[in-house]
PDB file of C-alpha atoms in Angstrom:
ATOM      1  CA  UNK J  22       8.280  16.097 -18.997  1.00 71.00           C
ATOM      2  CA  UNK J  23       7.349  14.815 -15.372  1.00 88.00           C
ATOM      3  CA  UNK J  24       9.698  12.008 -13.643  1.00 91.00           C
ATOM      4  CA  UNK J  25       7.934  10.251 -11.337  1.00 93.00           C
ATOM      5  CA  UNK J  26       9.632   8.421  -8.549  1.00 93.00           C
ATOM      6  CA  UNK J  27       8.644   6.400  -5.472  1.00 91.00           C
ATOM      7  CA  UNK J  28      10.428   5.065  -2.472  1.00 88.00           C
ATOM      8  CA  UNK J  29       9.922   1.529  -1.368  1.00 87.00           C
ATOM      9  CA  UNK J  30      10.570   0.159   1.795  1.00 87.00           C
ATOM     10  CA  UNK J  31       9.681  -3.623   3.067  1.00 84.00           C
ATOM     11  CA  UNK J  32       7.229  -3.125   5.476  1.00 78.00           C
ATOM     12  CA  UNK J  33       8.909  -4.656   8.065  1.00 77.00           C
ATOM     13  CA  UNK J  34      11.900  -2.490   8.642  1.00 81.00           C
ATOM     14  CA  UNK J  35       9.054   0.623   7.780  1.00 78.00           C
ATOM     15  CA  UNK J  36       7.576  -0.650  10.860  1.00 76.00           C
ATOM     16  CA  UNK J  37      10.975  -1.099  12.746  1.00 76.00           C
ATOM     17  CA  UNK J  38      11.792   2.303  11.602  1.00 75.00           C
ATOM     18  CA  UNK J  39       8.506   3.983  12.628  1.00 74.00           C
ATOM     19  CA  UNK J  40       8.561   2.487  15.924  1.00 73.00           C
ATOM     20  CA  UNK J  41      12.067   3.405  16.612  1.00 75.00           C
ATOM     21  CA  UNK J  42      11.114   6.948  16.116  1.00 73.00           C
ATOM     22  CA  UNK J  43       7.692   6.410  17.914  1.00 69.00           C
ATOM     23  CA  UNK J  44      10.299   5.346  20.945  1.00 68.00           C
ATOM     24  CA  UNK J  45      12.180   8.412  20.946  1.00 66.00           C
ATOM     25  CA  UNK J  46       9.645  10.821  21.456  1.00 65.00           C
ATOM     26  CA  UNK J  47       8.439   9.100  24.657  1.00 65.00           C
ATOM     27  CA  UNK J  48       6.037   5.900  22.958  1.00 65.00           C
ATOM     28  CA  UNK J  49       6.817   2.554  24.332  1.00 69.00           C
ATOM     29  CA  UNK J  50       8.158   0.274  21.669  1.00 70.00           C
ATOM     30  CA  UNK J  51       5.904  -2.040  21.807  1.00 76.00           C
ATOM     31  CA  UNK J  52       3.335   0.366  21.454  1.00 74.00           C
ATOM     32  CA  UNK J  53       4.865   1.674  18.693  1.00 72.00           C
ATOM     33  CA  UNK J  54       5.309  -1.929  17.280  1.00 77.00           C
ATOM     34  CA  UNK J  55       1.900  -2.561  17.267  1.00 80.00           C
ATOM     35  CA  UNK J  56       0.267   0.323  15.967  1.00 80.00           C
ATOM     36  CA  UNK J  57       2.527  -0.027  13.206  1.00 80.00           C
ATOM     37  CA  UNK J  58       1.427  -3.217  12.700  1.00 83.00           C
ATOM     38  CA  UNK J  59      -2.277  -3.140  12.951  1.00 88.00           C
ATOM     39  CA  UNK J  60      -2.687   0.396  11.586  1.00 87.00           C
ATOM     40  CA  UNK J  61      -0.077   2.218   8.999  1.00 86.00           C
ATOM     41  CA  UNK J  62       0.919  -1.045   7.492  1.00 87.00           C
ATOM     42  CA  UNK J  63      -2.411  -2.740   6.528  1.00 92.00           C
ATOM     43  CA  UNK J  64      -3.178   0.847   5.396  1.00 91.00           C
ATOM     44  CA  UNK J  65      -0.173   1.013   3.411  1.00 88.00           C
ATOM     45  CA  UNK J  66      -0.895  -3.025   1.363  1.00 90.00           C
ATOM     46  CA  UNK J  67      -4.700  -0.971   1.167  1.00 95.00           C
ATOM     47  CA  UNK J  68      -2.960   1.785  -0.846  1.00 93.00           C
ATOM     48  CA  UNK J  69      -1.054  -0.269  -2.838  1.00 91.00           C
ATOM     49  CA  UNK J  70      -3.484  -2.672  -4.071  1.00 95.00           C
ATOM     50  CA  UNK J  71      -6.201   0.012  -4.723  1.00 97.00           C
ATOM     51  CA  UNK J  72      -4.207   2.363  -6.350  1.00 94.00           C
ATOM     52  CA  UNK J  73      -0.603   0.275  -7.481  1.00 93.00           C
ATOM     53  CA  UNK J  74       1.632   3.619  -7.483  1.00 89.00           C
ATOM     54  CA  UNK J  75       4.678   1.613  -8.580  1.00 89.00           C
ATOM     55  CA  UNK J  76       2.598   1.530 -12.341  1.00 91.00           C
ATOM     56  CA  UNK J  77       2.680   4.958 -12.510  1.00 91.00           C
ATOM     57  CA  UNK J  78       6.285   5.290 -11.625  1.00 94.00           C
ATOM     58  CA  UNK J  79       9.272   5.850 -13.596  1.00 95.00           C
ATOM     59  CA  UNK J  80      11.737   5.347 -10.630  1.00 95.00           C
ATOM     60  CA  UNK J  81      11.208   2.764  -8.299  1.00 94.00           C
ATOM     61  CA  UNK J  82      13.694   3.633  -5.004  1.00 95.00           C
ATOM     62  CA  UNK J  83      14.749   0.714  -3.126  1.00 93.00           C
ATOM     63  CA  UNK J  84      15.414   2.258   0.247  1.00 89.00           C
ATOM     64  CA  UNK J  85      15.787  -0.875   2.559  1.00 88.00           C
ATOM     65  CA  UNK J  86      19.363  -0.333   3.338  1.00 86.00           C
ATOM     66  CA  UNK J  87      19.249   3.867   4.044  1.00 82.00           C
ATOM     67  CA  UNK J  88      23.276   3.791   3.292  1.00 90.00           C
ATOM     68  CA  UNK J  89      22.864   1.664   0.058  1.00 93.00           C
ATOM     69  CA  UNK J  90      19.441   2.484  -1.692  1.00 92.00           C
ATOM     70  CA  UNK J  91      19.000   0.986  -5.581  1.00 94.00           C
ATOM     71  CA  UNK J  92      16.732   2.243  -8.007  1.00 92.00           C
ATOM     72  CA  UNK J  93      14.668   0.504 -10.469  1.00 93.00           C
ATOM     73  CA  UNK J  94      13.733   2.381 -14.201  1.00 92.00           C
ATOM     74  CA  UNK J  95      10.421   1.410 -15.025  1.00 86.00           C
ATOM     75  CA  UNK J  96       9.367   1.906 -18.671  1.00 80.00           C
ATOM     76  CA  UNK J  97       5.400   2.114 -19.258  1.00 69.00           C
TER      77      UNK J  97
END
C-alpha cells in the first residue's frame, strides 16, 4: 500500500522563505520578493487548481511553523 503525503505551506511565508534564501546567495530581497510573487506563486495556485494534489493525499503536512508542523489524515 502507497501513503501519500504532501506539505503545505501558506504562500506567503513560501514566498518569505524563498526570498530569504534567494538573499543569501547574493539576490536582492526585493528581487527575490517579487519573483516570488509574480512567478512561483501564481504557478503554484495554477498547480493546485488544475491538478488539486491535496485529493489525492492521505497526509496533508501543515508546515507553516517549521518547529511545530501538524498533519491532517485525509480519508478518500
Amino acid at each position: 500500500m502507497d501513503l501519500r503525503t504532501s506539505l503545505w505551506v501558506v504562500p506567503v511565508l513560501t514566498a518569505r522563505h524563498g526570498s530569504l534564501r534567494e538573499n543569501r546567495t547574493g539576490q536582492d530581497m526585493e528581487h527575490g520578493t517579487r519573483r516570488w510573487r509574480e512567478r512561483y506563486i501564481p504557478a503554484q495556485q495554477f498547480y493546485f487548481a488544475a491538478v488539486r494534489p491535496t485529493d489525492h493525499v492521505d497526509i496533508i503536512v501543515h508546515n507553516d511553523e517549521p518547529q511545530k508542523p501538524a498533519w491532517e489524515h485525509r480519508t478518500h
